CSV table of C-alpha atoms and ligand atoms in Angstrom, one decimal:
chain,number,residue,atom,x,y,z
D,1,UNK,CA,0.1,0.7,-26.4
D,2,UNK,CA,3.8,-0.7,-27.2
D,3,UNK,CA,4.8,-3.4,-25.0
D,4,UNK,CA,6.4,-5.3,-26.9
D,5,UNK,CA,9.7,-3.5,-26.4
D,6,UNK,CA,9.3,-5.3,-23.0
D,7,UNK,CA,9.6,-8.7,-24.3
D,8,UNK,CA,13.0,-10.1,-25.1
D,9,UNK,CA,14.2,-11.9,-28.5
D,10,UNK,CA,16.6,-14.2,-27.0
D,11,UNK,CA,17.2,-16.2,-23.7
D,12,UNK,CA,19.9,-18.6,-24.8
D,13,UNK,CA,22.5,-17.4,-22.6
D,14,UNK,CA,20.8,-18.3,-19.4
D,15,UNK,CA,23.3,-17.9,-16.5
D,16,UNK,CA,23.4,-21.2,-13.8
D,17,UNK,CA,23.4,-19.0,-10.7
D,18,UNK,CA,23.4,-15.2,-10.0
D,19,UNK,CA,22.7,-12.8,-7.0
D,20,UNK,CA,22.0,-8.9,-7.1
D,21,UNK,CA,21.1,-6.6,-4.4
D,22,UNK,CA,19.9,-3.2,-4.8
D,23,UNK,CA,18.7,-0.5,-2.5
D,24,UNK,CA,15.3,0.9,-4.4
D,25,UNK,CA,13.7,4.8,-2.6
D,26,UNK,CA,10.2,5.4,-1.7
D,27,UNK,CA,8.9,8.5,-3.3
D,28,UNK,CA,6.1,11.4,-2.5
D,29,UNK,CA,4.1,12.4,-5.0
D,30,UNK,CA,3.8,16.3,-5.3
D,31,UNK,CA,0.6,15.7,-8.0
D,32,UNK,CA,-1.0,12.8,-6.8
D,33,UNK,CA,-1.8,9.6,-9.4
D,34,UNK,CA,-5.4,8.3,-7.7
D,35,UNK,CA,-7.6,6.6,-10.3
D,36,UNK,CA,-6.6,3.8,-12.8
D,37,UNK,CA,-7.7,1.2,-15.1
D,38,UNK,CA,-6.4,-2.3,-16.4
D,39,UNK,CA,-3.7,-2.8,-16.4
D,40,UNK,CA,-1.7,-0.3,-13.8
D,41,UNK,CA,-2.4,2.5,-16.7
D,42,UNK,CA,-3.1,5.7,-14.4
D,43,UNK,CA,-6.2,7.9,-15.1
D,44,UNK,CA,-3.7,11.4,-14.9
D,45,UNK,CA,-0.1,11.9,-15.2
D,46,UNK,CA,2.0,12.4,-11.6
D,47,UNK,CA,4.8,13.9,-10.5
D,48,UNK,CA,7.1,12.7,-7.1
D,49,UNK,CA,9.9,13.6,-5.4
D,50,UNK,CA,12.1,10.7,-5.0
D,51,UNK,CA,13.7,9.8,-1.6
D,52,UNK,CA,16.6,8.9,0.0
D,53,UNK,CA,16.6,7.5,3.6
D,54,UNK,CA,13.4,5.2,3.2
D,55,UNK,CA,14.3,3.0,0.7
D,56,UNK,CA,14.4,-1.3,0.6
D,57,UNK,CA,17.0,-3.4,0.1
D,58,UNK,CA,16.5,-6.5,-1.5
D,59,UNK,CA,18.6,-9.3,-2.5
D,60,UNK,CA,17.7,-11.7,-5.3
D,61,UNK,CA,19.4,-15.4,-5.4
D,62,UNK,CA,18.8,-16.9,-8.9
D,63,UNK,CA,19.3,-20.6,-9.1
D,64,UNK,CA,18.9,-22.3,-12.4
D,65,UNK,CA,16.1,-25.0,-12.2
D,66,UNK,CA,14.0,-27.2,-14.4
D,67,UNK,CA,11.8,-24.9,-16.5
D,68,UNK,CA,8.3,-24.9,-14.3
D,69,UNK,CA,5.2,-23.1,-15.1
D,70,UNK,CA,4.9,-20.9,-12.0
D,71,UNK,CA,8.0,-18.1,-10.7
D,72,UNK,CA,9.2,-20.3,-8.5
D,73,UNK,CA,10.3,-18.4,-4.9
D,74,UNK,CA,10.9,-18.1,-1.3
D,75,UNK,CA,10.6,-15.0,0.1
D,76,UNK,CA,12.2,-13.8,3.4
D,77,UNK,CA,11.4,-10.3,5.0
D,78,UNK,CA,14.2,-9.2,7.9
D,79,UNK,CA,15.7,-12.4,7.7
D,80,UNK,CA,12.1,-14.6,8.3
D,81,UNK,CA,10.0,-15.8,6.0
D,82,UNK,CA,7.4,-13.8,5.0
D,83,UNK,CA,4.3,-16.1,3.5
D,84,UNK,CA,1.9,-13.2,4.3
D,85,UNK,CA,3.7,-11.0,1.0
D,86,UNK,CA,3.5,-14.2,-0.9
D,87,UNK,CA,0.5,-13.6,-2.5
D,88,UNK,CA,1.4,-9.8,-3.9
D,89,UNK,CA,4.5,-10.9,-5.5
D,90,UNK,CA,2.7,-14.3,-6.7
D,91,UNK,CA,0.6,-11.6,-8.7
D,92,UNK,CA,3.0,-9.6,-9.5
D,93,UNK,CA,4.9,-12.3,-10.9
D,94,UNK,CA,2.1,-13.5,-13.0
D,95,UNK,CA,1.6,-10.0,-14.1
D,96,UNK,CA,5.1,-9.7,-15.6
D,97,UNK,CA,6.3,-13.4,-16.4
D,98,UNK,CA,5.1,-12.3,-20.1
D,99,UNK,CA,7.9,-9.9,-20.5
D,100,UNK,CA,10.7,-11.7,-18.3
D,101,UNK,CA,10.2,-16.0,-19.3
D,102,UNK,CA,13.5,-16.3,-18.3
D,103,UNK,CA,11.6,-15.9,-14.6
D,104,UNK,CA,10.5,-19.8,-15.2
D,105,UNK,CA,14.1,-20.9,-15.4
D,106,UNK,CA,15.1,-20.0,-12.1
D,107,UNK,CA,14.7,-20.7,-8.5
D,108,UNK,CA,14.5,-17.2,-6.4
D,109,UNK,CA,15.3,-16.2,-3.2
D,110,UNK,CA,14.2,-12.7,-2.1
D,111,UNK,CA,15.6,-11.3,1.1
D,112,UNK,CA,14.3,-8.0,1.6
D,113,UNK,CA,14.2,-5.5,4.9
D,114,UNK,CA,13.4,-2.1,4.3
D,115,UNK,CA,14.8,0.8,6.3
D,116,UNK,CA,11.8,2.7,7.9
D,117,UNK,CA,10.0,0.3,10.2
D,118,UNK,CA,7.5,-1.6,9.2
D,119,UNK,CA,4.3,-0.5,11.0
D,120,UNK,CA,4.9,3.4,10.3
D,121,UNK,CA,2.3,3.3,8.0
D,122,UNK,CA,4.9,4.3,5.1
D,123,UNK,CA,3.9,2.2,2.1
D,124,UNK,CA,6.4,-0.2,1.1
D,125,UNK,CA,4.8,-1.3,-1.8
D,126,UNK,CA,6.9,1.1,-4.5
D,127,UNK,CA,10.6,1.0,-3.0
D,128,UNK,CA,9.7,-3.1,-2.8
D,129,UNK,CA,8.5,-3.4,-6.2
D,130,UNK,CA,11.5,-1.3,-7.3
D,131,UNK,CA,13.6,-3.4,-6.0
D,132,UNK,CA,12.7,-6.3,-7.0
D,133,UNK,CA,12.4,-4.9,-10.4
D,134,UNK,CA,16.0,-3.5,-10.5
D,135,UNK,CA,17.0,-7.5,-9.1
D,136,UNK,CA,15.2,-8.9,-12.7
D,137,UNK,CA,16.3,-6.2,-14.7
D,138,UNK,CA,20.2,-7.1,-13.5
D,139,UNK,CA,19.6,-10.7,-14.5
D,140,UNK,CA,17.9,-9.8,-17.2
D,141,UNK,CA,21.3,-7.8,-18.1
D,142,UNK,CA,23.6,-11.1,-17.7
D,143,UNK,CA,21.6,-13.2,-20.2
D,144,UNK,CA,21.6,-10.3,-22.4
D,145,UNK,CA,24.4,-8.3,-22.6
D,146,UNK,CA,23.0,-5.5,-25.1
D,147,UNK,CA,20.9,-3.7,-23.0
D,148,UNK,CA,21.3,-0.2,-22.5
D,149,UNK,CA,21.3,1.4,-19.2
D,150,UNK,CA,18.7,3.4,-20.1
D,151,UNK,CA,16.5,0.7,-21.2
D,152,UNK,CA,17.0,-1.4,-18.4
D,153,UNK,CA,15.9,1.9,-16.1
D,154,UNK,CA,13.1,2.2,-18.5
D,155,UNK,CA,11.8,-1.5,-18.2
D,156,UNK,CA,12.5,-1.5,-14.5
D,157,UNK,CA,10.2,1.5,-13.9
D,158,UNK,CA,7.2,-0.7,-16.3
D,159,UNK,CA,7.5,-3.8,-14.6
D,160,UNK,CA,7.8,-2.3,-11.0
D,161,UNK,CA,4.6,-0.4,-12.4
D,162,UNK,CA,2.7,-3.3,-12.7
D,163,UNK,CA,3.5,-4.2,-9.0
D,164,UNK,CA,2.3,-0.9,-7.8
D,165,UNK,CA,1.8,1.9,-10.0
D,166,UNK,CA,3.8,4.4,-8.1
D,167,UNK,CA,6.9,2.4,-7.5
D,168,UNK,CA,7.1,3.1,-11.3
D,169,UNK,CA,8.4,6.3,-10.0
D,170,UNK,CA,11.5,4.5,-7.7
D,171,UNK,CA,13.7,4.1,-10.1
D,172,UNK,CA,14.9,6.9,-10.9
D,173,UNK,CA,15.1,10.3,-9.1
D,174,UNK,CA,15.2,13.7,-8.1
D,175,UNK,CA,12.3,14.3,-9.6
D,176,UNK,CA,9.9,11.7,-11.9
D,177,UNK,CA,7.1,11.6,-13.9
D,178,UNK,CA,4.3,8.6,-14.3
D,179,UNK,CA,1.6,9.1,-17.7
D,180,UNK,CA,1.5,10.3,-20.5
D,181,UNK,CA,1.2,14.2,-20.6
D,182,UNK,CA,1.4,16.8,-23.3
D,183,UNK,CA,4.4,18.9,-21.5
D,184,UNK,CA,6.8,15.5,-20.4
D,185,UNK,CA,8.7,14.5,-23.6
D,186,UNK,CA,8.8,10.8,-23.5
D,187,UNK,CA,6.5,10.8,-21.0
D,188,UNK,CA,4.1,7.0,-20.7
D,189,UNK,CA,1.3,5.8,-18.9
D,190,UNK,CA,3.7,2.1,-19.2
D,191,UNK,CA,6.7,3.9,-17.3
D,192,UNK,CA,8.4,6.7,-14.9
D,193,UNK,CA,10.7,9.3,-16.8
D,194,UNK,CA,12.6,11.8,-15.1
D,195,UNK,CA,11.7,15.3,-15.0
D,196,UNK,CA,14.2,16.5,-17.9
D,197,UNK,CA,14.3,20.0,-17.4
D,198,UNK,CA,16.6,22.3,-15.2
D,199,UNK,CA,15.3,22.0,-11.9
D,200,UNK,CA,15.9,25.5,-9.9
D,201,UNK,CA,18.5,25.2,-7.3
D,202,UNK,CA,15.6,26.3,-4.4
D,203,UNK,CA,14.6,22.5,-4.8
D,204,UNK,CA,18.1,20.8,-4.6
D,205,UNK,CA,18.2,18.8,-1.6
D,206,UNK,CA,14.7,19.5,-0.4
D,207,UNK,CA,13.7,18.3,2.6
D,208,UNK,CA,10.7,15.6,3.7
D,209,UNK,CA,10.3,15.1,6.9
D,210,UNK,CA,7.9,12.4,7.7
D,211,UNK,CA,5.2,12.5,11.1
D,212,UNK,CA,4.0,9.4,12.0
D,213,UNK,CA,1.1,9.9,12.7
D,214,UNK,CA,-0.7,6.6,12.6
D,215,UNK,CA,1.8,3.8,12.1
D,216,UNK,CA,-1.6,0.9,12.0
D,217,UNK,CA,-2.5,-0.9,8.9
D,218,UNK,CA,-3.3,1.1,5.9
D,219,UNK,CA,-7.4,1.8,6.5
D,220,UNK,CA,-7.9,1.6,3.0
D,221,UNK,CA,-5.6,-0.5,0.7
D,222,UNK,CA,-4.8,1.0,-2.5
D,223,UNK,CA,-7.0,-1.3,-4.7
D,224,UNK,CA,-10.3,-0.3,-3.1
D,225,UNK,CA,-8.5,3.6,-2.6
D,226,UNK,CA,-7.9,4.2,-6.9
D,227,UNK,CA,-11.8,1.8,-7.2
D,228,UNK,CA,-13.1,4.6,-5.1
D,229,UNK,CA,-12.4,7.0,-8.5
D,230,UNK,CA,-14.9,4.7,-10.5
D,231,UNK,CA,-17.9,6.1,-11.1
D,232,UNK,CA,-17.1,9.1,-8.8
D,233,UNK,CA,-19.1,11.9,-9.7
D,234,UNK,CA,-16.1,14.4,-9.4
D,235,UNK,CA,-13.3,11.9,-11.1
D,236,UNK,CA,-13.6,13.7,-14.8
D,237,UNK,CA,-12.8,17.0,-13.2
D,238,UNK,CA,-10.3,15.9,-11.1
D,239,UNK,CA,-8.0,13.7,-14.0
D,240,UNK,CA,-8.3,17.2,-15.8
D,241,UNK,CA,-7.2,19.4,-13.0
D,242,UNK,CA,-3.8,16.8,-12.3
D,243,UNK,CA,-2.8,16.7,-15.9
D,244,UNK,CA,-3.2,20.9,-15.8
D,245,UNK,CA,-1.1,20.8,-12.3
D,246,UNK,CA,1.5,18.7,-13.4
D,247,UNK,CA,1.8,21.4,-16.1
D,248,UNK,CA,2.1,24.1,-13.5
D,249,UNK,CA,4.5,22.2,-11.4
D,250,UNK,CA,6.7,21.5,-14.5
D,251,UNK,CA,7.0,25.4,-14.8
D,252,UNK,CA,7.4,25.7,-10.8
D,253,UNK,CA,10.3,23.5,-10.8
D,254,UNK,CA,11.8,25.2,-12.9
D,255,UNK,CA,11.4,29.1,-12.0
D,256,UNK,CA,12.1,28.1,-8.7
D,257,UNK,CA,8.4,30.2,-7.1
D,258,UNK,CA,7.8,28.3,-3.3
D,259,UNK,CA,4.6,30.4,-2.8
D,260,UNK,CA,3.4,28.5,-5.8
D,261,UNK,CA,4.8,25.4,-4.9
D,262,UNK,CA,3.0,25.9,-1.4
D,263,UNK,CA,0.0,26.0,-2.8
D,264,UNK,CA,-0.3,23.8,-5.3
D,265,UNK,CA,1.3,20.2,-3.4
D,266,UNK,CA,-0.8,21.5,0.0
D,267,UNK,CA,-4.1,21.8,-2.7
D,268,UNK,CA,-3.4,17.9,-4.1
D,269,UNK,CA,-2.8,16.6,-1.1
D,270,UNK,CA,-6.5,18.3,-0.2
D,271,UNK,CA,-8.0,16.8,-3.3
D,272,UNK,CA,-6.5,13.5,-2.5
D,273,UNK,CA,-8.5,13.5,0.5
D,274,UNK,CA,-11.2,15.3,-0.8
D,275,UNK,CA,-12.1,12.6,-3.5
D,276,UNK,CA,-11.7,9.9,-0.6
D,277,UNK,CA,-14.6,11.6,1.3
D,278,UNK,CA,-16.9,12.5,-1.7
D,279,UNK,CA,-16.5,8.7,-2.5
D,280,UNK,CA,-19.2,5.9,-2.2
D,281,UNK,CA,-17.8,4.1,0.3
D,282,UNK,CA,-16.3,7.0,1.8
D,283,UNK,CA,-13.2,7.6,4.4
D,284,UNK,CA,-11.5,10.1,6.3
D,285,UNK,CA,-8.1,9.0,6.4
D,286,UNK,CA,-6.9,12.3,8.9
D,287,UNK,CA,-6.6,11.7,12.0
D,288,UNK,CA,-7.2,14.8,14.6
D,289,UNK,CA,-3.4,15.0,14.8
D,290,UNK,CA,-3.2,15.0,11.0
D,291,UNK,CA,-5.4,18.4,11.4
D,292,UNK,CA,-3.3,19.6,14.7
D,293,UNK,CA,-0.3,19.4,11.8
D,294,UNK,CA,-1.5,21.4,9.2
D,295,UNK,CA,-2.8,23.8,11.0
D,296,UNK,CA,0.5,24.6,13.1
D,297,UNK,CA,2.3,24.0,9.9
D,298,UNK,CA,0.3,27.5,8.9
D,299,UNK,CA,0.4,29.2,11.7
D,300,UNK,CA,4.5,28.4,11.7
D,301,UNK,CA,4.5,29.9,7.9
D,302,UNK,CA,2.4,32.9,8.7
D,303,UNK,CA,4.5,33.9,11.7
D,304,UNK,CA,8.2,33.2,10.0
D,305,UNK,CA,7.6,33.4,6.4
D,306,UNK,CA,8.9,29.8,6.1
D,307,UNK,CA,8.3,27.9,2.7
D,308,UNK,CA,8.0,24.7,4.6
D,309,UNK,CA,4.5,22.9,3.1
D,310,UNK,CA,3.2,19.7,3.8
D,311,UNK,CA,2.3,16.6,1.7
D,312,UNK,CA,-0.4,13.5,2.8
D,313,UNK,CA,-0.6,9.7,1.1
D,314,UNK,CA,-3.7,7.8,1.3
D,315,UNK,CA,-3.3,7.3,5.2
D,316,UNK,CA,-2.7,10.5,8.2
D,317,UNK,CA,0.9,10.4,8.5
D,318,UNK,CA,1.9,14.1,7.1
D,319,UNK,CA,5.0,14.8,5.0
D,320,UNK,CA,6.7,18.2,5.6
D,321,UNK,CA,8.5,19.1,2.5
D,322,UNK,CA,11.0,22.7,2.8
D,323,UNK,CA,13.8,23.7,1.1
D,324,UNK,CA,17.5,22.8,2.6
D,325,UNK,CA,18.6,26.1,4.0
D,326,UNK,CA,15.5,26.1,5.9
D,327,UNK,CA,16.5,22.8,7.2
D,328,UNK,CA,17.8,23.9,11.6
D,329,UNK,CA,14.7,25.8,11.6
D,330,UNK,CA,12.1,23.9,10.4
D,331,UNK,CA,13.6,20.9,12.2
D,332,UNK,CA,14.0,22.7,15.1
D,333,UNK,CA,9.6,23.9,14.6
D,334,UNK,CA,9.2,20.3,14.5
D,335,UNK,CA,10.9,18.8,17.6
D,336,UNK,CA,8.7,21.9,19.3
D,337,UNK,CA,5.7,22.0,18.0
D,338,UNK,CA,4.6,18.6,15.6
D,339,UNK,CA,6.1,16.0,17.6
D,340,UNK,CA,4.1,15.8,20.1
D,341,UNK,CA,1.4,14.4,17.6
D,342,UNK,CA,3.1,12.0,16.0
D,343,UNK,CA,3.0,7.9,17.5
D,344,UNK,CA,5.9,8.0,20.4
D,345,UNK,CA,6.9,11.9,18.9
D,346,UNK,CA,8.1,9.9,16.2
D,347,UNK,CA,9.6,10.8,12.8
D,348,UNK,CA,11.6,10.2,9.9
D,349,UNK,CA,14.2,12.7,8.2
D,350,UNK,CA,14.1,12.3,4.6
D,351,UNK,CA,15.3,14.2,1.4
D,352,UNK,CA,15.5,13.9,-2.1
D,353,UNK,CA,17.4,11.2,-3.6
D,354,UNK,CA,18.9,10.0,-6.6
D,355,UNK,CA,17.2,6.7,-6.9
D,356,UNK,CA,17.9,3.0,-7.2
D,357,UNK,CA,21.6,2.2,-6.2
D,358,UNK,CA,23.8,-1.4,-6.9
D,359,UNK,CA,24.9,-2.5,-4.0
Y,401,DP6,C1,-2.0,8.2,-2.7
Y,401,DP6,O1,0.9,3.1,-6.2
Y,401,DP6,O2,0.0,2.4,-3.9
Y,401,DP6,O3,0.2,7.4,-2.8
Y,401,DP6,O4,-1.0,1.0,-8.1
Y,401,DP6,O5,-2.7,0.1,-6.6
Y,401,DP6,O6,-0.3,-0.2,-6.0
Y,401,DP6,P1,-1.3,0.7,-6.7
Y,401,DP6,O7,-1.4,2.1,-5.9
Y,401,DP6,P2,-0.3,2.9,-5.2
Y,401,DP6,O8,-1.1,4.3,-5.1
Y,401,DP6,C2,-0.4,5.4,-4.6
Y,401,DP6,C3,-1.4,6.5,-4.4
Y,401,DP6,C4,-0.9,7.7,-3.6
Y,401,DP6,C5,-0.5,8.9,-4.6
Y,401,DP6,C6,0.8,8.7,-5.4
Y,401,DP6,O9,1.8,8.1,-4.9
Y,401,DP6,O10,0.8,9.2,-6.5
């Protein structure tokens, strides 16, 4: 595996002071990654949709210090500090500080608030990572002025990686893929491409609108989730059957066929699930509401001939995903019909995005 593109030559221009601020998406996956080993490299390839409206925006201070041998930094979340996250981004930090020693140079401050609240249950791990990846890779740019904007995407997406393997997938957007796979040209387990081909126009601006469903604490953090796949006596099949529906969905997204896009995102997000229950420990992360969902959500598509589809993480809130010009009704079927079973009949409006943004 090449990493050591990831390392840089030269660190002699080290700036005194710096501050960048960038506003990094959250993405759904449409084939879900669940299942890696050391370190972040997934067991399949995935594929997400990138978002728009729930996204982080963090700022980095960098403040030139005596060289130390520990990242040195404060981190504040909504304005407080925040010594509960310490520990993630201690580890993340120690993950990385091989391809970024600038990192001991440099006092940070990280002042970060993200725009969905944070006990919906929407994981904030890969628009956080993001943007704290984007923050390094702008400094990273100052003390080296060569780097390509496609590199610094490219290393972006591998170090927010090794935060959380699917904020490798933040950087960029409409449409990304995360692991190595046969059909994605330039495709790595190290790093998030985007989806190079034509997409049809039935998937510009598609819709996700999230249910909250449960906004508690995640029941089952994704380090013990993607441990469940060791030893699972299904995980073979099911790193074969992602790779082949990644295939499929490349073709999808590009002839532009809902019925087939129906079926295979509501079928992942099944498996998803599915592997959680076959697992030893096992879970059910639905929650009756989650079922109450899905089951309208068929009933709505059976009665109208809507494309609208839904999505699930690792948790029971429920992603409805339809195309734009379905947009009044589908919205419209949800104030109706799915509200009621969300927390406080709450939601969140989403669509795809473009990715990280300077700000
Ligand atoms: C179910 O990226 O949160 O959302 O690499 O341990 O941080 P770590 O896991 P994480 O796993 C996401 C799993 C998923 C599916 C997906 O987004 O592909």
């Amino acid at each position: 595996m090449n990493t050591a593109e990831f390392i840089p030559k030269s660190l002699d221009k080290l700036v005194e002071k710096a501050s960048f601020t960038w506003q990094t998406p959250s993405n759904i996956a449409l084939v879900k990654y669940w299942g890696k080993s050391n370190p972040q490299i997934p067991k399949n390839a995935s594929i997400s949709f990138t978002l728009d409206n729930c996204h982080t925006i963090t700022t980095i201070d960098f403040e030139r210090r005596e060289k130390s041998n520990e990242v040195d930094f404060d981190l504040f979340f909504e304005g407080k500090p925040k010594e509960e996250f310490k520990p993630k981004i201690r580890a993340f930090f120690k993950r990385i500080e091989q391809y970024c020693p600038y990192l001991f140079d440099y006092k940070l401050t990280i002042n970060s608030e993200n725009s969905f609240p944070h006990s919906s249950g929407i994981a904030s791990s890969a628009s956080g990572m993001a943007a704290i990846a984007m923050c390094l890779m702008s400094l990273e740019a100052e003390i080296n002025a060569d780097l390509s904007k496609e590199f610094i995407n490219k290393k972006a997406s591998f170090l927010a990686r090794l935060g959380s393997g699917s904020a490798s997938r933040s950087i960029e957007g409409p449409i990304v893929v995360w692991g190595k796979h046969p059909e994605i040209k330039g495709g790595s387990d190290l790093f998030g491409v985007k989806f190079s081909k034509d997409i049809h126009s039935n998937f510009k601006n598609y819709q996700d609108t999230i249910l909250l469903v449960d906004k508690g604490e995640k029941q089952v953090s994704s380090t013990v989730g993607h441990n469940l796949m060791i030893n699972h006596p299904y995980a073979e099949n099911r790193f074969n059957q992602a790779n082949d529906n990644l295939e499929k969905m490349a073709s999808i997204l590009q002839n532009g066929d809902l019925d087939t896009f129906i079926n295979l995102v509501e079928s992942e997000a099944l498996t998803l699930h599915a592997m959680m229950m076959t697992s030893n420990p096992y879970f059910i992360l639905m929650k009756p509401n989650t079922l109450e969902i899905i089951n309208k959500i068929w009933e709505f598509r059976q009665e109208t001939n809507s494309k609208v589809c839904f999505t699930l993480d690792a948790g029971a809130n429920v992603h409805v995903l339809y195309p734009e010009k379905e947009k009044e009704s589908v919205v419209q079927f949800i104030d109706n019909q799915l509200s009621k079973f969300c927390q406080k009949n709450h939601y969140i409006c989403d669509q795809v995005g473009l990715g990280a943004k300077r700000l």
